[in-house]
mmCIF file with all atom_site columns, C-alpha atoms in Angstrom:
data_model
loop_
_atom_site.group_PDB
_atom_site.id
_atom_site.type_symbol
_atom_site.label_atom_id
_atom_site.label_alt_id
_atom_site.label_comp_id
_atom_site.label_asym_id
_atom_site.label_entity_id
_atom_site.label_seq_id
_atom_site.pdbx_PDB_ins_code
_atom_site.Cartn_x
_atom_site.Cartn_y
_atom_site.Cartn_z
_atom_site.occupancy
_atom_site.B_iso_or_equiv
_atom_site.pdbx_formal_charge
_atom_site.auth_seq_id
_atom_site.auth_comp_id
_atom_site.auth_asym_id
_atom_site.auth_atom_id
_atom_site.pdbx_PDB_model_num
ATOM 1   C CA . MET A 1 1   ? -35.736 -23.620 56.212 1.00 39.00 ? 1   MET A CA 1
ATOM 2   C CA . ALA A 1 2   ? -32.146 -24.838 56.636 1.00 41.00 ? 2   ALA A CA 1
ATOM 3   C CA . THR A 1 3   ? -29.942 -27.345 54.955 1.00 42.00 ? 3   THR A CA 1
ATOM 4   C CA . ASN A 1 4   ? -27.423 -29.858 56.217 1.00 44.00 ? 4   ASN A CA 1
ATOM 5   C CA . ALA A 1 5   ? -26.613 -31.223 52.786 1.00 43.00 ? 5   ALA A CA 1
ATOM 6   C CA . ALA A 1 6   ? -23.322 -30.413 51.137 1.00 43.00 ? 6   ALA A CA 1
ATOM 7   C CA . PRO A 1 7   ? -23.506 -28.747 47.714 1.00 44.00 ? 7   PRO A CA 1
ATOM 8   C CA . GLU A 1 8   ? -23.799 -31.131 44.806 1.00 43.00 ? 8   GLU A CA 1
ATOM 9   C CA . PRO A 1 9   ? -20.528 -31.954 43.076 1.00 41.00 ? 9   PRO A CA 1
ATOM 10  C CA . ALA A 1 10  ? -19.581 -30.462 39.767 1.00 41.00 ? 10  ALA A CA 1
ATOM 11  C CA . GLY A 1 11  ? -21.008 -32.241 36.795 1.00 41.00 ? 11  GLY A CA 1
ATOM 12  C CA . SER A 1 12  ? -24.361 -32.778 38.495 1.00 42.00 ? 12  SER A CA 1
ATOM 13  C CA . SER A 1 13  ? -27.491 -32.114 36.498 1.00 40.00 ? 13  SER A CA 1
ATOM 14  C CA . HIS A 1 14  ? -28.436 -29.394 38.975 1.00 44.00 ? 14  HIS A CA 1
ATOM 15  C CA . ARG A 1 15  ? -26.724 -26.022 38.666 1.00 44.00 ? 15  ARG A CA 1
ATOM 16  C CA . PRO A 1 16  ? -27.158 -23.156 41.162 1.00 46.00 ? 16  PRO A CA 1
ATOM 17  C CA . PRO A 1 17  ? -29.142 -20.339 39.544 1.00 50.00 ? 17  PRO A CA 1
ATOM 18  C CA . GLY A 1 18  ? -26.982 -17.564 38.181 1.00 53.00 ? 18  GLY A CA 1
ATOM 19  C CA . LEU A 1 19  ? -23.755 -19.590 38.071 1.00 48.00 ? 19  LEU A CA 1
ATOM 20  C CA . SER A 1 20  ? -22.321 -20.245 34.617 1.00 48.00 ? 20  SER A CA 1
ATOM 21  C CA . ALA A 1 21  ? -21.769 -23.800 33.438 1.00 39.00 ? 21  ALA A CA 1
ATOM 22  C CA . GLN A 1 22  ? -18.052 -23.094 32.924 1.00 42.00 ? 22  GLN A CA 1
ATOM 23  C CA . ALA A 1 23  ? -17.600 -22.538 36.663 1.00 40.00 ? 23  ALA A CA 1
ATOM 24  C CA . LEU A 1 24  ? -18.750 -26.087 37.394 1.00 36.00 ? 24  LEU A CA 1
ATOM 25  C CA . VAL A 1 25  ? -16.742 -27.941 34.761 1.00 40.00 ? 25  VAL A CA 1
ATOM 26  C CA . VAL A 1 26  ? -14.802 -30.829 36.271 1.00 39.00 ? 26  VAL A CA 1
ATOM 27  C CA . GLN A 1 27  ? -11.148 -30.643 35.302 1.00 45.00 ? 27  GLN A CA 1
ATOM 28  C CA . PRO A 1 28  ? -9.215  -33.928 34.903 1.00 44.00 ? 28  PRO A CA 1
ATOM 29  C CA . GLY A 1 29  ? -6.428  -34.651 37.369 1.00 46.00 ? 29  GLY A CA 1
ATOM 30  C CA . PRO A 1 30  ? -6.073  -33.444 40.990 1.00 54.00 ? 30  PRO A CA 1
ATOM 31  C CA . PRO A 1 31  ? -8.643  -31.054 42.524 1.00 56.00 ? 31  PRO A CA 1
ATOM 32  C CA . ARG A 1 32  ? -8.173  -27.365 41.847 1.00 64.00 ? 32  ARG A CA 1
ATOM 33  C CA . LYS A 1 33  ? -6.444  -25.276 44.470 1.00 70.00 ? 33  LYS A CA 1
ATOM 34  C CA . LEU A 1 34  ? -8.570  -22.755 46.358 1.00 70.00 ? 34  LEU A CA 1
ATOM 35  C CA . SER A 1 35  ? -6.663  -19.897 44.705 1.00 74.00 ? 35  SER A CA 1
ATOM 36  C CA . GLU A 1 36  ? -7.745  -21.319 41.333 1.00 76.00 ? 36  GLU A CA 1
ATOM 37  C CA . ASP A 1 37  ? -11.350 -21.432 42.566 1.00 72.00 ? 37  ASP A CA 1
ATOM 38  C CA . LEU A 1 38  ? -11.040 -17.737 43.463 1.00 73.00 ? 38  LEU A CA 1
ATOM 39  C CA . THR A 1 39  ? -9.979  -17.071 39.881 1.00 77.00 ? 39  THR A CA 1
ATOM 40  C CA . VAL A 1 40  ? -13.179 -18.779 38.689 1.00 74.00 ? 40  VAL A CA 1
ATOM 41  C CA . LEU A 1 41  ? -15.258 -16.679 41.111 1.00 72.00 ? 41  LEU A CA 1
ATOM 42  C CA . LEU A 1 42  ? -13.577 -13.494 39.898 1.00 74.00 ? 42  LEU A CA 1
ATOM 43  C CA . ARG A 1 43  ? -14.690 -14.347 36.361 1.00 75.00 ? 43  ARG A CA 1
ATOM 44  C CA . GLU A 1 44  ? -18.221 -14.949 37.649 1.00 70.00 ? 44  GLU A CA 1
ATOM 45  C CA . PHE A 1 45  ? -18.291 -11.532 39.347 1.00 67.00 ? 45  PHE A CA 1
ATOM 46  C CA . GLU A 1 46  ? -17.608 -9.936  35.956 1.00 67.00 ? 46  GLU A CA 1
ATOM 47  C CA . VAL A 1 47  ? -20.993 -11.262 34.824 1.00 66.00 ? 47  VAL A CA 1
ATOM 48  C CA . GLU A 1 48  ? -23.298 -10.991 37.868 1.00 69.00 ? 48  GLU A CA 1
ATOM 49  C CA . THR A 1 49  ? -23.552 -11.359 41.639 1.00 72.00 ? 49  THR A CA 1
ATOM 50  C CA . VAL A 1 50  ? -22.697 -14.643 43.332 1.00 72.00 ? 50  VAL A CA 1
ATOM 51  C CA . THR A 1 51  ? -24.222 -16.289 46.435 1.00 77.00 ? 51  THR A CA 1
ATOM 52  C CA . LEU A 1 52  ? -22.487 -18.276 49.176 1.00 76.00 ? 52  LEU A CA 1
ATOM 53  C CA . ARG A 1 53  ? -24.274 -21.370 47.880 1.00 78.00 ? 53  ARG A CA 1
ATOM 54  C CA . GLU A 1 54  ? -22.721 -20.802 44.452 1.00 76.00 ? 54  GLU A CA 1
ATOM 55  C CA . VAL A 1 55  ? -19.323 -20.213 46.062 1.00 74.00 ? 55  VAL A CA 1
ATOM 56  C CA . MET A 1 56  ? -19.634 -23.633 47.725 1.00 73.00 ? 56  MET A CA 1
ATOM 57  C CA . ALA A 1 57  ? -20.584 -25.127 44.373 1.00 74.00 ? 57  ALA A CA 1
ATOM 58  C CA . VAL A 1 58  ? -17.439 -23.710 42.755 1.00 70.00 ? 58  VAL A CA 1
ATOM 59  C CA . MET A 1 59  ? -15.417 -25.346 45.551 1.00 66.00 ? 59  MET A CA 1
ATOM 60  C CA . HIS A 1 60  ? -17.038 -28.656 44.510 1.00 61.00 ? 60  HIS A CA 1
ATOM 61  C CA . GLY A 1 61  ? -18.315 -29.490 48.000 1.00 52.00 ? 61  GLY A CA 1
ATOM 62  C CA . ARG A 1 62  ? -14.771 -29.831 49.374 1.00 55.00 ? 62  ARG A CA 1
ATOM 63  C CA . GLY A 1 63  ? -15.828 -28.804 52.885 1.00 62.00 ? 63  GLY A CA 1
ATOM 64  C CA . TYR A 1 64  ? -16.978 -25.996 55.096 1.00 77.00 ? 64  TYR A CA 1
ATOM 65  C CA . LEU A 1 65  ? -13.434 -25.385 56.369 1.00 80.00 ? 65  LEU A CA 1
ATOM 66  C CA . LEU A 1 66  ? -12.645 -23.985 52.931 1.00 76.00 ? 66  LEU A CA 1
ATOM 67  C CA . LEU A 1 67  ? -15.637 -21.667 53.294 1.00 79.00 ? 67  LEU A CA 1
ATOM 68  C CA . VAL A 1 68  ? -14.232 -20.545 56.669 1.00 87.00 ? 68  VAL A CA 1
ATOM 69  C CA . ILE A 1 69  ? -10.945 -19.734 54.933 1.00 84.00 ? 69  ILE A CA 1
ATOM 70  C CA . LEU A 1 70  ? -12.754 -17.860 52.177 1.00 80.00 ? 70  LEU A CA 1
ATOM 71  C CA . LEU A 1 71  ? -14.794 -15.772 54.644 1.00 83.00 ? 71  LEU A CA 1
ATOM 72  C CA . ALA A 1 72  ? -11.753 -14.924 56.784 1.00 88.00 ? 72  ALA A CA 1
ATOM 73  C CA . LEU A 1 73  ? -9.507  -13.957 53.859 1.00 81.00 ? 73  LEU A CA 1
ATOM 74  C CA . PRO A 1 74  ? -11.111 -10.523 53.255 1.00 79.00 ? 74  PRO A CA 1
ATOM 75  C CA . PHE A 1 75  ? -10.131 -9.379  56.750 1.00 82.00 ? 75  PHE A CA 1
ATOM 76  C CA . ALA A 1 76  ? -6.482  -10.217 56.073 1.00 78.00 ? 76  ALA A CA 1
ATOM 77  C CA . THR A 1 77  ? -6.416  -7.741  53.174 1.00 67.00 ? 77  THR A CA 1
ATOM 78  C CA . PRO A 1 78  ? -5.942  -3.951  53.407 1.00 60.00 ? 78  PRO A CA 1
ATOM 79  C CA . ILE A 1 79  ? -9.323  -3.372  51.736 1.00 58.00 ? 79  ILE A CA 1
ATOM 80  C CA . PRO A 1 80  ? -11.831 -1.857  54.225 1.00 56.00 ? 80  PRO A CA 1
ATOM 81  C CA . LEU A 1 81  ? -14.947 -3.978  54.738 1.00 62.00 ? 81  LEU A CA 1
ATOM 82  C CA . PRO A 1 82  ? -17.472 -1.864  56.640 1.00 62.00 ? 82  PRO A CA 1
ATOM 83  C CA . GLY A 1 83  ? -20.390 -3.851  58.029 1.00 66.00 ? 83  GLY A CA 1
ATOM 84  C CA . LEU A 1 84  ? -19.090 -7.258  56.964 1.00 70.00 ? 84  LEU A CA 1
ATOM 85  C CA . SER A 1 85  ? -17.293 -8.348  60.132 1.00 71.00 ? 85  SER A CA 1
ATOM 86  C CA . THR A 1 86  ? -20.619 -9.110  61.848 1.00 75.00 ? 86  THR A CA 1
ATOM 87  C CA . PRO A 1 87  ? -22.250 -11.332 59.171 1.00 78.00 ? 87  PRO A CA 1
ATOM 88  C CA . PHE A 1 88  ? -19.012 -13.064 58.185 1.00 80.00 ? 88  PHE A CA 1
ATOM 89  C CA . GLY A 1 89  ? -17.914 -13.447 61.795 1.00 83.00 ? 89  GLY A CA 1
ATOM 90  C CA . SER A 1 90  ? -21.326 -14.919 62.639 1.00 85.00 ? 90  SER A CA 1
ATOM 91  C CA . ILE A 1 91  ? -21.035 -17.533 59.885 1.00 86.00 ? 91  ILE A CA 1
ATOM 92  C CA . ILE A 1 92  ? -17.513 -18.497 60.950 1.00 89.00 ? 92  ILE A CA 1
ATOM 93  C CA . ALA A 1 93  ? -18.610 -18.649 64.609 1.00 90.00 ? 93  ALA A CA 1
ATOM 94  C CA . LEU A 1 94  ? -21.556 -20.894 63.717 1.00 88.00 ? 94  LEU A CA 1
ATOM 95  C CA . LEU A 1 95  ? -19.355 -23.276 61.738 1.00 87.00 ? 95  LEU A CA 1
ATOM 96  C CA . GLY A 1 96  ? -16.666 -23.189 64.436 1.00 89.00 ? 96  GLY A CA 1
ATOM 97  C CA . THR A 1 97  ? -19.206 -24.015 67.131 1.00 90.00 ? 97  THR A CA 1
ATOM 98  C CA . ARG A 1 98  ? -20.481 -27.078 65.317 1.00 87.00 ? 98  ARG A CA 1
ATOM 99  C CA . LEU A 1 99  ? -16.960 -28.259 64.519 1.00 86.00 ? 99  LEU A CA 1
ATOM 100 C CA . ALA A 1 100 ? -15.935 -27.757 68.156 1.00 88.00 ? 100 ALA A CA 1
ATOM 101 C CA . LEU A 1 101 ? -18.896 -29.904 69.225 1.00 88.00 ? 101 LEU A CA 1
ATOM 102 C CA . GLY A 1 102 ? -17.922 -32.596 66.745 1.00 84.00 ? 102 GLY A CA 1
ATOM 103 C CA . LYS A 1 103 ? -21.068 -32.055 64.686 1.00 84.00 ? 103 LYS A CA 1
ATOM 104 C CA . LYS A 1 104 ? -21.588 -31.752 60.944 1.00 78.00 ? 104 LYS A CA 1
ATOM 105 C CA . PRO A 1 105 ? -21.214 -28.142 59.710 1.00 74.00 ? 105 PRO A CA 1
ATOM 106 C CA . TRP A 1 106 ? -24.503 -26.451 58.904 1.00 77.00 ? 106 TRP A CA 1
ATOM 107 C CA . LEU A 1 107 ? -25.681 -23.099 57.617 1.00 77.00 ? 107 LEU A CA 1
ATOM 108 C CA . PRO A 1 108 ? -29.215 -21.721 57.225 1.00 80.00 ? 108 PRO A CA 1
ATOM 109 C CA . ALA A 1 109 ? -30.425 -21.619 53.646 1.00 80.00 ? 109 ALA A CA 1
ATOM 110 C CA . LYS A 1 110 ? -31.085 -17.882 54.056 1.00 80.00 ? 110 LYS A CA 1
ATOM 111 C CA . LEU A 1 111 ? -27.356 -17.263 54.595 1.00 77.00 ? 111 LEU A CA 1
ATOM 112 C CA . LEU A 1 112 ? -26.332 -19.511 51.721 1.00 77.00 ? 112 LEU A CA 1
ATOM 113 C CA . ASP A 1 113 ? -28.551 -17.511 49.364 1.00 81.00 ? 113 ASP A CA 1
ATOM 114 C CA . VAL A 1 114 ? -27.151 -14.078 50.314 1.00 75.00 ? 114 VAL A CA 1
ATOM 115 C CA . ARG A 1 115 ? -25.794 -12.314 47.229 1.00 76.00 ? 115 ARG A CA 1
ATOM 116 C CA . LEU A 1 116 ? -22.317 -10.785 47.439 1.00 72.00 ? 116 LEU A CA 1
ATOM 117 C CA . ALA A 1 117 ? -21.670 -7.295  46.079 1.00 70.00 ? 117 ALA A CA 1
ATOM 118 C CA . PRO A 1 118 ? -19.664 -7.755  42.859 1.00 69.00 ? 118 PRO A CA 1
ATOM 119 C CA . ARG A 1 119 ? -17.622 -4.535  42.953 1.00 69.00 ? 119 ARG A CA 1
ATOM 120 C CA . LEU A 1 120 ? -16.426 -5.052  46.520 1.00 67.00 ? 120 LEU A CA 1
ATOM 121 C CA . PHE A 1 121 ? -15.832 -8.792  46.428 1.00 69.00 ? 121 PHE A CA 1
ATOM 122 C CA . ALA A 1 122 ? -14.047 -8.747  43.082 1.00 72.00 ? 122 ALA A CA 1
ATOM 123 C CA . LYS A 1 123 ? -11.372 -6.583  44.736 1.00 72.00 ? 123 LYS A CA 1
ATOM 124 C CA . VAL A 1 124 ? -11.435 -8.624  47.941 1.00 70.00 ? 124 VAL A CA 1
ATOM 125 C CA . PHE A 1 125 ? -11.079 -11.969 46.170 1.00 71.00 ? 125 PHE A CA 1
ATOM 126 C CA . ALA A 1 126 ? -8.265  -10.627 43.994 1.00 75.00 ? 126 ALA A CA 1
ATOM 127 C CA . ALA A 1 127 ? -6.307  -9.536  47.098 1.00 73.00 ? 127 ALA A CA 1
ATOM 128 C CA . ALA A 1 128 ? -7.215  -12.759 48.943 1.00 72.00 ? 128 ALA A CA 1
ATOM 129 C CA . ARG A 1 129 ? -5.973  -14.871 46.043 1.00 76.00 ? 129 ARG A CA 1
ATOM 130 C CA . ALA A 1 130 ? -2.461  -13.444 46.453 1.00 79.00 ? 130 ALA A CA 1
ATOM 131 C CA . ILE A 1 131 ? -2.441  -14.331 50.173 1.00 78.00 ? 131 ILE A CA 1
ATOM 132 C CA . LEU A 1 132 ? -3.772  -17.803 49.511 1.00 78.00 ? 132 LEU A CA 1
ATOM 133 C CA . ARG A 1 133 ? -1.133  -18.552 46.890 1.00 82.00 ? 133 ARG A CA 1
ATOM 134 C CA . GLY A 1 134 ? 1.500   -17.854 49.530 1.00 83.00 ? 134 GLY A CA 1
ATOM 135 C CA . PHE A 1 135 ? -0.246  -20.213 51.945 1.00 83.00 ? 135 PHE A CA 1
ATOM 136 C CA . GLU A 1 136 ? -0.452  -22.983 49.349 1.00 82.00 ? 136 GLU A CA 1
ATOM 137 C CA . TYR A 1 137 ? 3.302   -22.803 48.782 1.00 84.00 ? 137 TYR A CA 1
ATOM 138 C CA . PHE A 1 138 ? 4.089   -23.561 52.457 1.00 87.00 ? 138 PHE A CA 1
ATOM 139 C CA . LEU A 1 139 ? 1.224   -25.903 53.454 1.00 84.00 ? 139 LEU A CA 1
ATOM 140 C CA . ARG A 1 140 ? 2.087   -29.600 53.864 1.00 86.00 ? 140 ARG A CA 1
ATOM 141 C CA . PRO A 1 141 ? 1.264   -32.388 56.357 1.00 87.00 ? 141 PRO A CA 1
ATOM 142 C CA . ARG A 1 142 ? 3.470   -31.831 59.441 1.00 89.00 ? 142 ARG A CA 1
ATOM 143 C CA . LEU A 1 143 ? 3.398   -32.593 63.183 1.00 88.00 ? 143 LEU A CA 1
ATOM 144 C CA . PRO A 1 144 ? 0.654   -35.243 62.861 1.00 86.00 ? 144 PRO A CA 1
ATOM 145 C CA . ALA A 1 145 ? 0.116   -35.355 66.642 1.00 85.00 ? 145 ALA A CA 1
ATOM 146 C CA . PHE A 1 146 ? -1.741  -32.038 66.374 1.00 85.00 ? 146 PHE A CA 1
ATOM 147 C CA . THR A 1 147 ? -4.442  -33.509 64.121 1.00 82.00 ? 147 THR A CA 1
ATOM 148 C CA . ALA A 1 148 ? -4.277  -37.224 64.946 1.00 80.00 ? 148 ALA A CA 1
ATOM 149 C CA . THR A 1 149 ? -7.454  -37.346 67.053 1.00 85.00 ? 149 THR A CA 1
ATOM 150 C CA . ALA A 1 150 ? -10.965 -35.974 66.802 1.00 85.00 ? 150 ALA A CA 1
ATOM 151 C CA . ILE A 1 151 ? -10.518 -34.247 70.187 1.00 89.00 ? 151 ILE A CA 1
ATOM 152 C CA . ALA A 1 152 ? -7.441  -32.384 68.929 1.00 87.00 ? 152 ALA A CA 1
ATOM 153 C CA . GLN A 1 153 ? -9.372  -31.194 65.876 1.00 87.00 ? 153 GLN A CA 1
ATOM 154 C CA . GLN A 1 154 ? -12.260 -30.041 68.072 1.00 89.00 ? 154 GLN A CA 1
ATOM 155 C CA . LEU A 1 155 ? -9.860  -28.041 70.261 1.00 91.00 ? 155 LEU A CA 1
ATOM 156 C CA . HIS A 1 156 ? -8.531  -26.268 67.173 1.00 92.00 ? 156 HIS A CA 1
ATOM 157 C CA . ALA A 1 157 ? -12.139 -25.506 66.205 1.00 91.00 ? 157 ALA A CA 1
ATOM 158 C CA . VAL A 1 158 ? -12.663 -23.894 69.644 1.00 93.00 ? 158 VAL A CA 1
ATOM 159 C CA . SER A 1 159 ? -9.894  -21.433 68.795 1.00 94.00 ? 159 SER A CA 1
ATOM 160 C CA . ILE A 1 160 ? -11.580 -20.721 65.444 1.00 94.00 ? 160 ILE A CA 1
ATOM 161 C CA . LEU A 1 161 ? -14.764 -19.938 67.383 1.00 93.00 ? 161 LEU A CA 1
ATOM 162 C CA . PHE A 1 162 ? -12.966 -17.522 69.742 1.00 93.00 ? 162 PHE A CA 1
ATOM 163 C CA . ALA A 1 163 ? -11.244 -15.784 66.832 1.00 93.00 ? 163 ALA A CA 1
ATOM 164 C CA . ALA A 1 164 ? -14.625 -15.411 65.078 1.00 92.00 ? 164 ALA A CA 1
ATOM 165 C CA . LEU A 1 165 ? -16.082 -13.836 68.235 1.00 91.00 ? 165 LEU A CA 1
ATOM 166 C CA . LEU A 1 166 ? -13.250 -11.294 68.157 1.00 88.00 ? 166 LEU A CA 1
ATOM 167 C CA . LEU A 1 167 ? -14.244 -10.449 64.576 1.00 84.00 ? 167 LEU A CA 1
ATOM 168 C CA . LEU A 1 168 ? -17.743 -9.735  65.853 1.00 83.00 ? 168 LEU A CA 1
ATOM 169 C CA . LEU A 1 169 ? -16.525 -7.078  68.308 1.00 79.00 ? 169 LEU A CA 1
ATOM 170 C CA . PRO A 1 170 ? -17.216 -3.548  66.949 1.00 71.00 ? 170 PRO A CA 1
ATOM 171 C CA . LEU A 1 171 ? -13.737 -2.246  67.822 1.00 72.00 ? 171 LEU A CA 1
ATOM 172 C CA . PRO A 1 172 ? -12.524 0.954   66.098 1.00 71.00 ? 172 PRO A CA 1
ATOM 173 C CA . LEU A 1 173 ? -8.924  -0.229  66.331 1.00 75.00 ? 173 LEU A CA 1
ATOM 174 C CA . PRO A 1 174 ? -6.405  -0.848  63.539 1.00 75.00 ? 174 PRO A CA 1
ATOM 175 C CA . PHE A 1 175 ? -5.642  -4.550  63.074 1.00 76.00 ? 175 PHE A CA 1
ATOM 176 C CA . SER A 1 176 ? -8.483  -5.548  65.453 1.00 79.00 ? 176 SER A CA 1
ATOM 177 C CA . ASN A 1 177 ? -9.860  -7.749  62.647 1.00 83.00 ? 177 ASN A CA 1
ATOM 178 C CA . THR A 1 178 ? -6.567  -8.650  60.979 1.00 87.00 ? 178 THR A CA 1
ATOM 179 C CA . LEU A 1 179 ? -5.056  -10.687 63.821 1.00 89.00 ? 179 LEU A CA 1
ATOM 180 C CA . PRO A 1 180 ? -8.196  -12.808 64.459 1.00 91.00 ? 180 PRO A CA 1
ATOM 181 C CA . ALA A 1 181 ? -8.562  -13.299 60.692 1.00 91.00 ? 181 ALA A CA 1
ATOM 182 C CA . PHE A 1 182 ? -5.026  -14.670 60.373 1.00 92.00 ? 182 PHE A CA 1
ATOM 183 C CA . SER A 1 183 ? -5.675  -16.920 63.359 1.00 94.00 ? 183 SER A CA 1
ATOM 184 C CA . ILE A 1 184 ? -8.713  -18.363 61.570 1.00 94.00 ? 184 ILE A CA 1
ATOM 185 C CA . LEU A 1 185 ? -6.791  -18.696 58.310 1.00 92.00 ? 185 LEU A CA 1
ATOM 186 C CA . PHE A 1 186 ? -3.869  -20.551 59.898 1.00 94.00 ? 186 PHE A CA 1
ATOM 187 C CA . LEU A 1 187 ? -6.131  -22.840 61.926 1.00 93.00 ? 187 LEU A CA 1
ATOM 188 C CA . ALA A 1 188 ? -8.544  -23.697 59.111 1.00 90.00 ? 188 ALA A CA 1
ATOM 189 C CA . ALA A 1 189 ? -5.731  -24.199 56.583 1.00 88.00 ? 189 ALA A CA 1
ATOM 190 C CA . GLY A 1 190 ? -3.847  -26.342 59.095 1.00 89.00 ? 190 GLY A CA 1
ATOM 191 C CA . LEU A 1 191 ? -6.898  -28.537 59.619 1.00 88.00 ? 191 LEU A CA 1
ATOM 192 C CA . VAL A 1 192 ? -7.506  -28.903 55.882 1.00 82.00 ? 192 VAL A CA 1
ATOM 193 C CA . GLU A 1 193 ? -3.901  -29.911 55.116 1.00 82.00 ? 193 GLU A CA 1
ATOM 194 C CA . ARG A 1 194 ? -3.116  -31.561 58.498 1.00 87.00 ? 194 ARG A CA 1
ATOM 195 C CA . ASP A 1 195 ? -0.305  -29.033 58.996 1.00 90.00 ? 195 ASP A CA 1
ATOM 196 C CA . GLY A 1 196 ? 0.637   -28.760 62.675 1.00 92.00 ? 196 GLY A CA 1
ATOM 197 C CA . VAL A 1 197 ? 2.946   -25.797 62.031 1.00 93.00 ? 197 VAL A CA 1
ATOM 198 C CA . PHE A 1 198 ? 0.044   -23.737 60.657 1.00 94.00 ? 198 PHE A CA 1
ATOM 199 C CA . LEU A 1 199 ? -2.100  -24.820 63.610 1.00 94.00 ? 199 LEU A CA 1
ATOM 200 C CA . LEU A 1 200 ? 0.544   -23.586 66.059 1.00 95.00 ? 200 LEU A CA 1
ATOM 201 C CA . ALA A 1 201 ? 0.742   -20.304 64.161 1.00 95.00 ? 201 ALA A CA 1
ATOM 202 C CA . GLY A 1 202 ? -3.050  -19.982 64.398 1.00 95.00 ? 202 GLY A CA 1
ATOM 203 C CA . HIS A 1 203 ? -3.042  -20.367 68.174 1.00 96.00 ? 203 HIS A CA 1
ATOM 204 C CA . ILE A 1 204 ? -0.189  -17.875 68.517 1.00 96.00 ? 204 ILE A CA 1
ATOM 205 C CA . ALA A 1 205 ? -2.067  -15.358 66.354 1.00 94.00 ? 205 ALA A CA 1
ATOM 206 C CA . LEU A 1 206 ? -5.145  -15.791 68.580 1.00 94.00 ? 206 LEU A CA 1
ATOM 207 C CA . VAL A 1 207 ? -3.094  -15.120 71.737 1.00 95.00 ? 207 VAL A CA 1
ATOM 208 C CA . LEU A 1 208 ? -1.586  -12.023 70.099 1.00 94.00 ? 208 LEU A CA 1
ATOM 209 C CA . ALA A 1 209 ? -5.057  -10.814 69.093 1.00 91.00 ? 209 ALA A CA 1
ATOM 210 C CA . LEU A 1 210 ? -6.364  -11.229 72.647 1.00 92.00 ? 210 LEU A CA 1
ATOM 211 C CA . ALA A 1 211 ? -3.295  -9.496  74.114 1.00 92.00 ? 211 ALA A CA 1
ATOM 212 C CA . TYR A 1 212 ? -3.626  -6.619  71.645 1.00 89.00 ? 212 TYR A CA 1
ATOM 213 C CA . ILE A 1 213 ? -7.300  -6.039  72.425 1.00 86.00 ? 213 ILE A CA 1
ATOM 214 C CA . ILE A 1 214 ? -6.720  -6.250  76.198 1.00 88.00 ? 214 ILE A CA 1
ATOM 215 C CA . LEU A 1 215 ? -3.775  -3.838  76.082 1.00 88.00 ? 215 LEU A CA 1
ATOM 216 C CA . ALA A 1 216 ? -5.717  -1.459  73.829 1.00 81.00 ? 216 ALA A CA 1
ATOM 217 C CA . GLY A 1 217 ? -8.624  -1.565  76.277 1.00 79.00 ? 217 GLY A CA 1
ATOM 218 C CA . ILE A 1 218 ? -6.348  -0.806  79.248 1.00 86.00 ? 218 ILE A CA 1
ATOM 219 C CA . ALA A 1 219 ? -4.691  2.061   77.360 1.00 78.00 ? 219 ALA A CA 1
ATOM 220 C CA . GLY A 1 220 ? -8.107  3.433   76.403 1.00 74.00 ? 220 GLY A CA 1
ATOM 221 C CA . VAL A 1 221 ? -9.352  3.409   80.005 1.00 75.00 ? 221 VAL A CA 1
ATOM 222 C CA . GLU A 1 222 ? -6.185  5.100   81.254 1.00 77.00 ? 222 GLU A CA 1
ATOM 223 C CA . GLY A 1 223 ? -6.441  7.690   78.499 1.00 76.00 ? 223 GLY A CA 1
ATOM 224 C CA . VAL A 1 224 ? -10.034 8.530   79.414 1.00 76.00 ? 224 VAL A CA 1
ATOM 225 C CA . GLU A 1 225 ? -9.086  8.831   83.099 1.00 77.00 ? 225 GLU A CA 1
ATOM 226 C CA . ALA A 1 226 ? -6.171  11.117  82.235 1.00 76.00 ? 226 ALA A CA 1
ATOM 227 C CA . ILE A 1 227 ? -8.416  13.385  80.146 1.00 80.00 ? 227 ILE A CA 1
ATOM 228 C CA . TRP A 1 228 ? -11.015 13.449  82.930 1.00 78.00 ? 228 TRP A CA 1
ATOM 229 C CA . HIS A 1 229 ? -8.438  14.448  85.544 1.00 79.00 ? 229 HIS A CA 1
ATOM 230 C CA . TRP A 1 230 ? -7.060  17.113  83.201 1.00 79.00 ? 230 TRP A CA 1
ATOM 231 C CA . LEU A 1 231 ? -10.533 18.582  82.653 1.00 77.00 ? 231 LEU A CA 1
ATOM 232 C CA . ARG A 1 232 ? -11.216 18.643  86.381 1.00 80.00 ? 232 ARG A CA 1
ATOM 233 C CA . GLY A 1 233 ? -7.828  20.134  87.210 1.00 69.00 ? 233 GLY A CA 1
#
């Protein structure tokens, strides 16, 4: 079973199981910032585990691009995340593919109901919140030509897809996840806020990530050949 429907807005009579009522209270005035939503989630993790569906509910159905940002943030922190690059990268790649095709974002219900480990993600979200606060200070609508058309937005989503595929690679290299993660963060944040400067930074980060992996691969091959020749000689 899968769902195309966006999570119900806060204040609805339905509440995701396990999520406290306080997390879904609608505050008067402008929508909360994503860093403020992370603060709410951190309080929830003090009580019990949280699912991706509940995370979307806390974000008040503001869009799957915010979920992309949330899933990429852990890889921009110094906290090791063994085994998470594949599932998180797969979700980002799936959302990026649909956005690149100009289709409505979609996730299987099975993924939305996955429960996140409270001890690990409490630390991850705390570190991610600091990064996101820095982003929120600089984000603003700029260079409108980069987001003026649907085709331009789809091209940015293609880069998100490629960066997510790099996250999926099981590379035992330092920063092999960090550079693609920042590419995703810049691109998704740029699309959310229509910030062309962040979009440019996202594409540059993707090029740097590709160059780093290619150069590391070449160095690795040459190193193996050198060791082989030394053993034979």
